[in-house]
Coordinates of C-alpha atoms and ligand atoms in Angstrom, one line a residue:
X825 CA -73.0 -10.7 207.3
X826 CA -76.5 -11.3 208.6
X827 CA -76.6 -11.5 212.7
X828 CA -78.0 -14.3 213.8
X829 CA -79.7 -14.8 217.6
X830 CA -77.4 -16.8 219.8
X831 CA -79.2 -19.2 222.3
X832 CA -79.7 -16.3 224.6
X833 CA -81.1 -14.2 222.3
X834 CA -78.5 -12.1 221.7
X835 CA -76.4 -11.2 218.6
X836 CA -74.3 -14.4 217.0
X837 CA -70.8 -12.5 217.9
X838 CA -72.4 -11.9 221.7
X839 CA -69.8 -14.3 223.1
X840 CA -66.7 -13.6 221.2
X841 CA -67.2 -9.9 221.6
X842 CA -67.4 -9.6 225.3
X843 CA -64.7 -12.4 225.6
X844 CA -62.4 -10.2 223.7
X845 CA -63.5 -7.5 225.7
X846 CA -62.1 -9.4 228.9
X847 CA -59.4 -10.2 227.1
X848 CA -58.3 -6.8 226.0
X849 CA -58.9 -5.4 229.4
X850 CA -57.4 -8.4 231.3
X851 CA -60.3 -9.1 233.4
X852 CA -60.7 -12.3 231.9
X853 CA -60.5 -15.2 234.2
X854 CA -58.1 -17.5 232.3
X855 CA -57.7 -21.4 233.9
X856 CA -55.3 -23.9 233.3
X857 CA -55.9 -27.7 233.4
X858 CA -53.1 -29.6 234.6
X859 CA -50.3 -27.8 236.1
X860 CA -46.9 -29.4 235.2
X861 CA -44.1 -28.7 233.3
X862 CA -46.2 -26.6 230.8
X863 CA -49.2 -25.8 232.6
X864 CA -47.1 -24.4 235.6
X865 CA -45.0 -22.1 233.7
X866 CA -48.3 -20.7 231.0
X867 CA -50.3 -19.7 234.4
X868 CA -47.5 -18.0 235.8
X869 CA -46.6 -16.3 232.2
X870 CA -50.8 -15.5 232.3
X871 CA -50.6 -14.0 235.9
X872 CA -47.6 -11.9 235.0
X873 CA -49.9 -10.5 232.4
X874 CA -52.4 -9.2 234.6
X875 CA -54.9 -11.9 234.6
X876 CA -56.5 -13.3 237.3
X877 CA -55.8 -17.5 236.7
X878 CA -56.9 -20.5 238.5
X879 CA -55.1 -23.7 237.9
X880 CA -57.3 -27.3 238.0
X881 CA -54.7 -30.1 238.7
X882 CA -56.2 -33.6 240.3
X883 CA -53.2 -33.8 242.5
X884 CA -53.7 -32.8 245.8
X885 CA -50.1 -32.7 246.5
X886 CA -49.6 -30.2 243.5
X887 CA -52.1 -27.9 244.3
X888 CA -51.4 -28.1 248.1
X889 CA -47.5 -27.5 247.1
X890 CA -48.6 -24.6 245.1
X891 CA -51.7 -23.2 247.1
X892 CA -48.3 -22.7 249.9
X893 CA -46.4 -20.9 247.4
X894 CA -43.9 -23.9 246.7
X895 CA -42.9 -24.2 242.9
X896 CA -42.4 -28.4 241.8
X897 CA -41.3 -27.3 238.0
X898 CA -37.3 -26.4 237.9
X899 CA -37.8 -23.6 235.5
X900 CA -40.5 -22.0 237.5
X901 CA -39.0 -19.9 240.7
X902 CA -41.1 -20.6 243.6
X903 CA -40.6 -16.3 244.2
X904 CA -43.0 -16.6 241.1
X905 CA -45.8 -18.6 242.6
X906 CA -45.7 -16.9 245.8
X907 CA -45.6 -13.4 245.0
X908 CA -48.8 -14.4 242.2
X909 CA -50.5 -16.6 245.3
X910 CA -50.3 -13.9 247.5
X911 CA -51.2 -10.8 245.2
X912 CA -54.8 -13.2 244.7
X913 CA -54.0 -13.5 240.9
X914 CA -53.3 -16.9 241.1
X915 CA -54.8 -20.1 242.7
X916 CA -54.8 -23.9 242.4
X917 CA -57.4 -26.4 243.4
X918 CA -59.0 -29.6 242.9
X919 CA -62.8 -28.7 242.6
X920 CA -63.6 -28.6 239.0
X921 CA -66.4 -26.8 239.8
X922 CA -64.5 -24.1 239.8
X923 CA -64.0 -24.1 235.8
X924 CA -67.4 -22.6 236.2
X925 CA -65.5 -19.3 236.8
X926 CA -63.2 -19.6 233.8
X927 CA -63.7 -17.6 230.3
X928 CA -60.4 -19.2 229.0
X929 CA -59.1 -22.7 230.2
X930 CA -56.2 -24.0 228.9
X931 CA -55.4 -27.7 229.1
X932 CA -52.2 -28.9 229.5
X933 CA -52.4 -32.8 230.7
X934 CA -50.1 -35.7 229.6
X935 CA -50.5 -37.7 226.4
X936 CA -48.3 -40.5 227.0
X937 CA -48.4 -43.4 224.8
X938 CA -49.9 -47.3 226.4
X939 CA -47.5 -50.3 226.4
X940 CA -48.1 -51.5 222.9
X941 CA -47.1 -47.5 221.6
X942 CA -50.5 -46.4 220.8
X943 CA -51.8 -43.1 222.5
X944 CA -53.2 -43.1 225.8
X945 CA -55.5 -40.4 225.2
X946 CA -57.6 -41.3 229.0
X947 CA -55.8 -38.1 230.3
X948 CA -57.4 -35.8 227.4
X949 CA -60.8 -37.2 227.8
X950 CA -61.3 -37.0 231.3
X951 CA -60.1 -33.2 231.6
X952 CA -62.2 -31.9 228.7
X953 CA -65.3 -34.4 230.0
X954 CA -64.5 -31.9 233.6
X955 CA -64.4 -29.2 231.1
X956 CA -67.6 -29.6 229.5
X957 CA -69.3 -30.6 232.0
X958 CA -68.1 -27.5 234.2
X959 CA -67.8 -24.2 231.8
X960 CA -69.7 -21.6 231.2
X961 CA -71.2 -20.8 227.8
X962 CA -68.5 -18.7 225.9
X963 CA -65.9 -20.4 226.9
X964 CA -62.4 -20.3 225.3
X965 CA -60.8 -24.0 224.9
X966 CA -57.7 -24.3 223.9
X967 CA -55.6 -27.9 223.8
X968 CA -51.9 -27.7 224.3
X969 CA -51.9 -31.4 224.8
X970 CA -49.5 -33.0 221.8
X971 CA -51.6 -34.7 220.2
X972 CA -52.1 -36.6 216.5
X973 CA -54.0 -34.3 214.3
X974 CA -57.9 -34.4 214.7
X975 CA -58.4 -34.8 218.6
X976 CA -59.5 -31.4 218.6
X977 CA -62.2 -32.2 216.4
X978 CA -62.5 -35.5 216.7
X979 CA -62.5 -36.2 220.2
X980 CA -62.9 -32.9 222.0
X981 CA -65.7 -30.9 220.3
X982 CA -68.2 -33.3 220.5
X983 CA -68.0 -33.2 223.9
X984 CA -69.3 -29.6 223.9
X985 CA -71.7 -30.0 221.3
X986 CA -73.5 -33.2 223.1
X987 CA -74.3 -30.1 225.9
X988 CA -76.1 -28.2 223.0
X989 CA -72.9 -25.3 223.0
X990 CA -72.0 -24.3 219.1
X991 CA -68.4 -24.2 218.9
X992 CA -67.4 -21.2 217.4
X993 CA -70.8 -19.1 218.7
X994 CA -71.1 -20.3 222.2
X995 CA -67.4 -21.6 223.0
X996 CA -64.6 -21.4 221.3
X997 CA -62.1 -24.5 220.5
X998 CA -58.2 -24.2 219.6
X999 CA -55.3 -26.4 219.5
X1000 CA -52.1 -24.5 220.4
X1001 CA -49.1 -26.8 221.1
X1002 CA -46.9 -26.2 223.7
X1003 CA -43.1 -25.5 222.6
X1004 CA -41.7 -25.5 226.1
X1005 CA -37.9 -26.3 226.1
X1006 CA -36.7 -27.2 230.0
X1007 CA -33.9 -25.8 231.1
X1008 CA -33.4 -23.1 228.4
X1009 CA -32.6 -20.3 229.3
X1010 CA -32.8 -18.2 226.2
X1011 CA -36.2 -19.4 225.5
X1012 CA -39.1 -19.6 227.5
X1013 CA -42.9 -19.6 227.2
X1014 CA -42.9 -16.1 226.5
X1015 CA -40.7 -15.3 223.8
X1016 CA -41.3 -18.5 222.2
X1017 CA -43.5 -18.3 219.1
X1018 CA -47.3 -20.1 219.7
X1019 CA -49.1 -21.8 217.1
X1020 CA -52.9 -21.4 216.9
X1021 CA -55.4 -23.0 215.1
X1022 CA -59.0 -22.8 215.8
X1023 CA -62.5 -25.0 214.2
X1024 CA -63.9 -21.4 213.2
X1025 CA -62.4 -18.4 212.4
X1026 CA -64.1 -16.8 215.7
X1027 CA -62.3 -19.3 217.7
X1028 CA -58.8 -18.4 216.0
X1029 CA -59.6 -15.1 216.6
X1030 CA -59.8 -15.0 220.6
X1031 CA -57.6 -18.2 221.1
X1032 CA -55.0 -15.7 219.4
X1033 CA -56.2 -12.7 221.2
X1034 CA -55.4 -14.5 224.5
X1035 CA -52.2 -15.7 223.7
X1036 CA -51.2 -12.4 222.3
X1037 CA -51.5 -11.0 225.6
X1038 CA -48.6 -12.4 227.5
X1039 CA -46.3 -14.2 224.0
X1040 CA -44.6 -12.5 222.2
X1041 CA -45.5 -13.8 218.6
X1042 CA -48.8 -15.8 217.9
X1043 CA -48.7 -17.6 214.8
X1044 CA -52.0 -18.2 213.7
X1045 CA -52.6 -21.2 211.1
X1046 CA -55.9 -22.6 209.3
X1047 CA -57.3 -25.5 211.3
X1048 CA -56.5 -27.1 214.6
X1049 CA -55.5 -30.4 212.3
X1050 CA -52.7 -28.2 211.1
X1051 CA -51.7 -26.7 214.6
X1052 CA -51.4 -30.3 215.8
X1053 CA -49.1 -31.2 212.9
X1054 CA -46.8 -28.2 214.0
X1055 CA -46.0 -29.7 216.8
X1056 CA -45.4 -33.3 215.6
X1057 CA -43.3 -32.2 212.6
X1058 CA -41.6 -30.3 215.1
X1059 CA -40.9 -33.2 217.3
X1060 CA -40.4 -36.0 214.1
X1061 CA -38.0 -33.6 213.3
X1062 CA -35.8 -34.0 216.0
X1063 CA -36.3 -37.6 216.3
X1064 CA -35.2 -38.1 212.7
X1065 CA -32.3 -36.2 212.7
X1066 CA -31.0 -37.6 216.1
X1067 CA -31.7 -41.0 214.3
X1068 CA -29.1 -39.7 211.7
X1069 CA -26.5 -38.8 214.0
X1070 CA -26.9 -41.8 216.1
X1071 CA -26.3 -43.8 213.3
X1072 CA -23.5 -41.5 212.1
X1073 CA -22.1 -42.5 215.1
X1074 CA -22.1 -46.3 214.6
X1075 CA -20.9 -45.6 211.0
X1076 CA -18.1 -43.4 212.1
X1077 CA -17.5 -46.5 215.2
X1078 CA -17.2 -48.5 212.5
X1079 CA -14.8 -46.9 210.1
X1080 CA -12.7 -45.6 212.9
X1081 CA -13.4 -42.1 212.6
X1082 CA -14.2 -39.6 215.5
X1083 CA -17.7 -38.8 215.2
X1084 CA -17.6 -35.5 217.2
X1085 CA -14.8 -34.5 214.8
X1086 CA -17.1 -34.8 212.0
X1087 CA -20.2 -33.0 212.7
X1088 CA -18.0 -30.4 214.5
X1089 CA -16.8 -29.7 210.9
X1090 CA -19.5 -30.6 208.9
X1091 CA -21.0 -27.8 211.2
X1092 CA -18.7 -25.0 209.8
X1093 CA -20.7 -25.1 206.9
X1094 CA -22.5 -21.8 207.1
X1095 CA -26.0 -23.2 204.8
X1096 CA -27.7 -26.2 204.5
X1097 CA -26.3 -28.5 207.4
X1098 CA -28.1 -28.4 211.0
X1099 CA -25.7 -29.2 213.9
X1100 CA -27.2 -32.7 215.8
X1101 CA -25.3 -34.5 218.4
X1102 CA -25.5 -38.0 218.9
X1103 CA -25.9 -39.8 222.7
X1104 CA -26.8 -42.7 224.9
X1105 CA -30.4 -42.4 223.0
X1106 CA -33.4 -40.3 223.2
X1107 CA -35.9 -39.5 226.6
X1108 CA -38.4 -36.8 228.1
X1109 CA -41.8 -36.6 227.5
X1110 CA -41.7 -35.6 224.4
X1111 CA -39.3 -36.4 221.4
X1112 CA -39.3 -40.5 222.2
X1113 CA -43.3 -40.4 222.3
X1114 CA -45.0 -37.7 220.0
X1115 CA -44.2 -39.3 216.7
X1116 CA -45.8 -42.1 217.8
X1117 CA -48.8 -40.5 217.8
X1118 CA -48.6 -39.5 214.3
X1119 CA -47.5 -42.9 213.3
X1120 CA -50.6 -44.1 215.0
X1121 CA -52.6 -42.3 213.4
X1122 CA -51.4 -42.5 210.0
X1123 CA -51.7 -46.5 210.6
X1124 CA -55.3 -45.7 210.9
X1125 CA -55.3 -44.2 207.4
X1126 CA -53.6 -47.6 206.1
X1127 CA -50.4 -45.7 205.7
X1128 CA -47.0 -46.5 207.2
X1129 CA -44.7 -43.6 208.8
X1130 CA -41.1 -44.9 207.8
X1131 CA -39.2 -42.2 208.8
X1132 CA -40.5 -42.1 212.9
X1133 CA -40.3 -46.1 212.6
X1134 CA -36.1 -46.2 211.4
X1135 CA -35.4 -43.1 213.9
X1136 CA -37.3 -44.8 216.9
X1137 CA -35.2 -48.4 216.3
X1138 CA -32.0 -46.1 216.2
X1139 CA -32.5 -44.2 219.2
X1140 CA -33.8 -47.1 220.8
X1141 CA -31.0 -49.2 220.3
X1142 CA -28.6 -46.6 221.6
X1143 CA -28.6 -47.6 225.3
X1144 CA -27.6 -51.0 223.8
X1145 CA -24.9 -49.5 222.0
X1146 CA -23.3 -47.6 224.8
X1147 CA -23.4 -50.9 227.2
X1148 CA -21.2 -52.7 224.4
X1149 CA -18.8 -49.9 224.8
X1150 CA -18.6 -50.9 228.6
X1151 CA -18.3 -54.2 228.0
X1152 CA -15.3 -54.2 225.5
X1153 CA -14.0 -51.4 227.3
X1154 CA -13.4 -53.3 230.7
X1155 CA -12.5 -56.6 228.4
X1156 CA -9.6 -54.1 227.4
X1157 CA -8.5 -54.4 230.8
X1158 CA -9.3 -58.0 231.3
X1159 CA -12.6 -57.3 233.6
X1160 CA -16.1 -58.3 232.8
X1161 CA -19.3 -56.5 233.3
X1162 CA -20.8 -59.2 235.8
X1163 CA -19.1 -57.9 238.8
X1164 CA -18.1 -54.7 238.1
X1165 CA -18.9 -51.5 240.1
X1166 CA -20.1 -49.3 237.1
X1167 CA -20.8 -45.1 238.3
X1168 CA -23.2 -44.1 236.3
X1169 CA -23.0 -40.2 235.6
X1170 CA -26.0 -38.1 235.1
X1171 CA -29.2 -40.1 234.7
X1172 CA -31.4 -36.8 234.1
X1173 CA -32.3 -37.4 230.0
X1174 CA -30.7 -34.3 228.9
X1175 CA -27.9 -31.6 230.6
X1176 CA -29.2 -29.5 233.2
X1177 CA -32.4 -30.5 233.9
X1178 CA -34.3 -32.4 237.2
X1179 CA -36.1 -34.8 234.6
X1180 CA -35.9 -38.3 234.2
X1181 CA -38.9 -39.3 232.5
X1182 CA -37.8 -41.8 229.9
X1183 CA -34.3 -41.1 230.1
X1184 CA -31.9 -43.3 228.3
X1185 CA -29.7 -43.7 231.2
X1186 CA -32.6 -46.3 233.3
X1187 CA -32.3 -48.4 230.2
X1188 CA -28.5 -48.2 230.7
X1189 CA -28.6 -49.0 234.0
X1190 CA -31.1 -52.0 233.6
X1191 CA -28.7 -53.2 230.7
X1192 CA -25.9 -53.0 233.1
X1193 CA -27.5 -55.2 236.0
X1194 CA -29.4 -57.7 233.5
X1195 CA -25.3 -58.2 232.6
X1196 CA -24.5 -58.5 236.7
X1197 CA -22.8 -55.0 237.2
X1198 CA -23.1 -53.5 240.9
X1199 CA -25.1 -49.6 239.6
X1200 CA -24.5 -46.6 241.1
X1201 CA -25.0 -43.5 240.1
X1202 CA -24.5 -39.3 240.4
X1203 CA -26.7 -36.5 239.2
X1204 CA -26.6 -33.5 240.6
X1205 CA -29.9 -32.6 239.6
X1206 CA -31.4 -36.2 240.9
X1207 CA -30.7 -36.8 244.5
X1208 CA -33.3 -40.2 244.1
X1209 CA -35.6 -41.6 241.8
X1210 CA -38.1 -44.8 241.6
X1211 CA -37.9 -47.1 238.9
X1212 CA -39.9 -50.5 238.7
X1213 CA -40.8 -49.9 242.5
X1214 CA -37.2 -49.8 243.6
X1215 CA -35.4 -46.6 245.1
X1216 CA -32.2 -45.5 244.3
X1217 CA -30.3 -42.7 246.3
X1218 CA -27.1 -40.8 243.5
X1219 CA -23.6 -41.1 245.3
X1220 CA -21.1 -38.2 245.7
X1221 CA -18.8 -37.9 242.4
X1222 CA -15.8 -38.2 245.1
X1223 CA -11.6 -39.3 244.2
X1224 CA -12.8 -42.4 246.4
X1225 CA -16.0 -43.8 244.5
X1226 CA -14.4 -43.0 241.3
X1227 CA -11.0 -44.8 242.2
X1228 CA -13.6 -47.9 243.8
X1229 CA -15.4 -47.9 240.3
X1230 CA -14.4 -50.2 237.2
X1231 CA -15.6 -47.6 234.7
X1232 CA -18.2 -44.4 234.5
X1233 CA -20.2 -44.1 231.9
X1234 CA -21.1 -40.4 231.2
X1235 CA -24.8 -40.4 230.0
X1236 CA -25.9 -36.9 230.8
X1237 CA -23.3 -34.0 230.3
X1238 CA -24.8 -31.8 233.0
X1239 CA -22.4 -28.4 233.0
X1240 CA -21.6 -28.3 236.8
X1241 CA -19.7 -31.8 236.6
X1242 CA -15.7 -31.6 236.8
X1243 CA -15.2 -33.9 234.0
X1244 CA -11.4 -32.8 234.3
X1245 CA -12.1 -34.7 238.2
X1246 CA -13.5 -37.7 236.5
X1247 CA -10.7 -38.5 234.2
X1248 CA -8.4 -37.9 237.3
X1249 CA -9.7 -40.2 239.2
X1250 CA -11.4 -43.1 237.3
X1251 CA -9.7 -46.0 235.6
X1252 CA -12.1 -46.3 232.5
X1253 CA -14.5 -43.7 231.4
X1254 CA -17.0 -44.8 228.4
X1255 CA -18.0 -41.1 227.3
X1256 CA -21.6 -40.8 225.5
X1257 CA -21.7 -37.4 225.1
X1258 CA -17.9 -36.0 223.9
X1259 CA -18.1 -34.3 228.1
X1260 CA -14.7 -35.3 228.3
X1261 CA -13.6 -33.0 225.7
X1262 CA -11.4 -30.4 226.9
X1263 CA -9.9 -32.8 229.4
X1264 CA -6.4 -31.9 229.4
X1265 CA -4.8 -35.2 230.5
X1266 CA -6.2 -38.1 231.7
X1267 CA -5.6 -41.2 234.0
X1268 CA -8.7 -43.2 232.7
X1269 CA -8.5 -45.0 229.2
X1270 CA -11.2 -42.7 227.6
X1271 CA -14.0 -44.4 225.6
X1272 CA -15.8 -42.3 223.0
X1273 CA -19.4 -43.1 221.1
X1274 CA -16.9 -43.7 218.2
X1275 CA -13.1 -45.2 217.7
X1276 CA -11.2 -43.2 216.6
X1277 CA -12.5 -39.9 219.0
Ligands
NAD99 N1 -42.6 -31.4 229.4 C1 -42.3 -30.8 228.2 O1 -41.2 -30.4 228.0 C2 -43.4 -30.6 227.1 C3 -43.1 -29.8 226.1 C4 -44.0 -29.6 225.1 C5 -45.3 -30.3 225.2 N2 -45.5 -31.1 226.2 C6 -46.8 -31.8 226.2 O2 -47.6 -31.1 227.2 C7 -48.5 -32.0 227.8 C8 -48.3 -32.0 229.3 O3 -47.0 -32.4 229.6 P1 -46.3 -32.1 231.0 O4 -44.8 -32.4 230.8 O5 -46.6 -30.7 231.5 O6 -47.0 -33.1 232.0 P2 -46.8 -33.2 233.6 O7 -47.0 -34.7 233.9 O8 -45.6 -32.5 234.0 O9 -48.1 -32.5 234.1 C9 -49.4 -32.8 233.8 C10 -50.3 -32.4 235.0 O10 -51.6 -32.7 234.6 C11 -52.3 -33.2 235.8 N3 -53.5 -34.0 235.3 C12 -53.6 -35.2 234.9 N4 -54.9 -35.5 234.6 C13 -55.6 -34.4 234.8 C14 -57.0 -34.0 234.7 N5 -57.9 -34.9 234.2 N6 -57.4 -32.8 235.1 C15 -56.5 -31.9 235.6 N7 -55.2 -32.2 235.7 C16 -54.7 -33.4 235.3 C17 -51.3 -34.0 236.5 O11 -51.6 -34.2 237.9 C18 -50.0 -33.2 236.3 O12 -49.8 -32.3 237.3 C19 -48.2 -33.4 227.2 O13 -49.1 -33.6 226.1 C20 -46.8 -33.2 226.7 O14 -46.5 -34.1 225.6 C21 -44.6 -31.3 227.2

């Protein structure tokens, strides 16, 4: 291959060689953009690895939590952040000229979707604007945004090339999307495989270099277009398949049978069958929103995503579904929901986890007031949370407030609630999530997702 002269006159591999240099010796200065639930835990796993990391948030609260060794992401131990704080390998702060002193920057900001479901991609642009305003030539760039396929392109490499920087000779651009499950604890951002596509081969090459450092497995792929994909086949996926069971679930309602029973069985089949639970619907920050962005995209192309549009109206309808459980299961003893004191148990939107973020239970709980029941609710895991500009405080799970109660509606199965307790003590329990399973005997009429369970 002939060598051509890079801008600084030096050889056309000048930049990718000495960055894989500081990579290889871990003296690379690696930086993340946006330190939440998967920027947070990627610049501790970084850290841990030896590298020296500087996290760019544009909360001051964040970075001031962080700066005083105080951890705001559940899986992250704030032991972590202080012990990395203090050693010097890690800092956080709100100058972004600070990028300046970055070789590697990885950007992990939200990609939310705007009310009419398209992508709000404001969050994207303004970091990698910072970015590219702010680095260094020979630069590593990765994305771990979700995202629909082509922002990396698209809508972040111009960016660098309107400064006069050649991706792929004077910075290097990836997508690599973040597979960060909360609350796991068999998997975390270590020993779960990373995906990494780069716009040149040179830019694969150190973007998996990095990663390779402190995960386990790097799976490189051909383009960032296809890394992108990963993650929103990934995502689809799930959304589909929870579609499925969700409707299963009416069906099964409908026909009498016990849902659980079912896929509990249909499960035994050792090939070919992949277990899925249905539930009061779908939340987090990732599942309800990423196909979306696929959709959206593909609507660009003229081409309509029927799969992500039946599984959305499913799972969306769920928290519809589970408030015409309450209703006919307090007209079975001749109580209406206007009135009621409904408990509302776990509100986080899956089991053991602080996170509320579209969680089906708010729509359950809006349901339930639009019909004129008196909410409370219990989450171990959510002591208070905002909604609409209103505060709610969660209510001990005591004898009293269940005995007080009309019905609980278990929405979120988190493992440290006695549900053995609940159907001592309450008079009606609508169960979204089979909880109540192993409940020996029970004073409440039990309501399942389905007759017949
Ligand atoms: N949470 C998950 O479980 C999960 C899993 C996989 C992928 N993702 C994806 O990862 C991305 C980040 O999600 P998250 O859950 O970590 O979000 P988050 O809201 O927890 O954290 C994002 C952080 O980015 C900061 N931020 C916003 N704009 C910024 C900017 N211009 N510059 C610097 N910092 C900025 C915010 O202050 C916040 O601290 C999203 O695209 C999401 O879809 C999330």
């Amino acid at each position: 291959m002939t060598s051509m002269q890079s801008p600084t006159g030096g050889s056309d591999t000048e930049y990718e060689d000495r960055l894989l240099q500081r990579i290889g010796s871990h003296s690379a200065v690696v930086g993340v953009v946006g330190l939440g639930y998967v920027g947070l835990p990627l610049a501790v796993e970084f850290a841990r690895a030896g590298f020296r990391v500087i996290g760019f948030d544009v909360s001051r609260r964040v970075v001031e939590a962080l700066t005083a060794g105080r951890s705001h992401i559940q899986d992250v131990p704030a032991s972590d952040v202080e012990t990395f704080v203090r050693a010097g390998k890690f800092s956080a702060t709100t100058d972004p000229a600070r990028i300046a002193e970055m070789d590697a920057v990885s950007i992990a900001v939200p990609t939310p979707l705007v009310k009419t479901r398209d992508p709000d991609m404001s969050y994207v642009d303004k970091a990698t604007d910072t970015i590219a305003t702010h680095c260094r030539p020979g630069t590593l760039v990765v994305l771990e945004s979700t995202t629909y396929p082509g922002t990396t392109r698209e809508l972040v490499q111009p960016k660098f090339e309107r400064r006069g920087l050649t991706v792929g000779r004077d910075v290097f651009l990836a997508f690599s999307p973040e597979r960060v499950d909360p609350g796991n604890e068999r998997y975390n951002t270590r020993n779960t495989p990373k995906v990494v596509g780069g716009i040149t081969p040179a830019c694969k090459r150190v973007a998996a270099a990095l990663y390779s450092t402190c995960i386990e497995t790097v799976v490189p792929v051909s383009s960032p277009e296809a890394a992108e994909l990963v993650k929103l086949l990934e995502n689809t996926f799930r959304s589909v398949n929870i579609g499925l069971v969700n409707e299963m679930a009416i069906i099964c309602d409908r026909l009498g049978v016990n849902v659980w029973e079912v896929i509990d069985a249909a499960a035994t089949k050792p090939f070919g069958f992949m277990r899925f639970t249905p539930g009061p619907g779908i939340g987090g920050h990732c599942i309800p929103l990423d196909p979306h962005y696929l959709a959206w995209k593909m609507r660009t192309l003229n081409y309509r995503t029927r799969f992500i549009d039946v599984a959305s109206e499913i799972n969306s309808q769920m928290p519809d579904f589970v408030v015409e459980k309450v209703s006919h299961a307090l007209n079975d003893v001749c109580k209406s929901v206007k009135g009621s004191r409904i408990v509302v148990i776990g509100v986080a939107y899956k089991k053991n986890i602080d996170d509320i973020r579209e969680s089906p239970a708010l729509d359950v709980i809006r349901l339930l007031e639009e019909r004129g029941a008196d909410v409370v609710y219990h989450d171990p895991f959510i002591p208070a949370f905002t909604e609409d500009g209103r505060t709610r405080h969660g209510i001990a799970l005591s004898a009293e407030e269940l005995a007080r109660s009309d019905a609980a509606v278990i929405v979120t199965d988190h493992t440290s609630i006695n549900y053995q307790f609940v159907a001592d003590h309450a008079s009606v329990v609508v169960d979204t999530r089979n909880a109540t399973a192993h409940v020996t005997r029970s004073r409440a009429r039990i309501v399942s997702l389905s007759a017949g369970a």
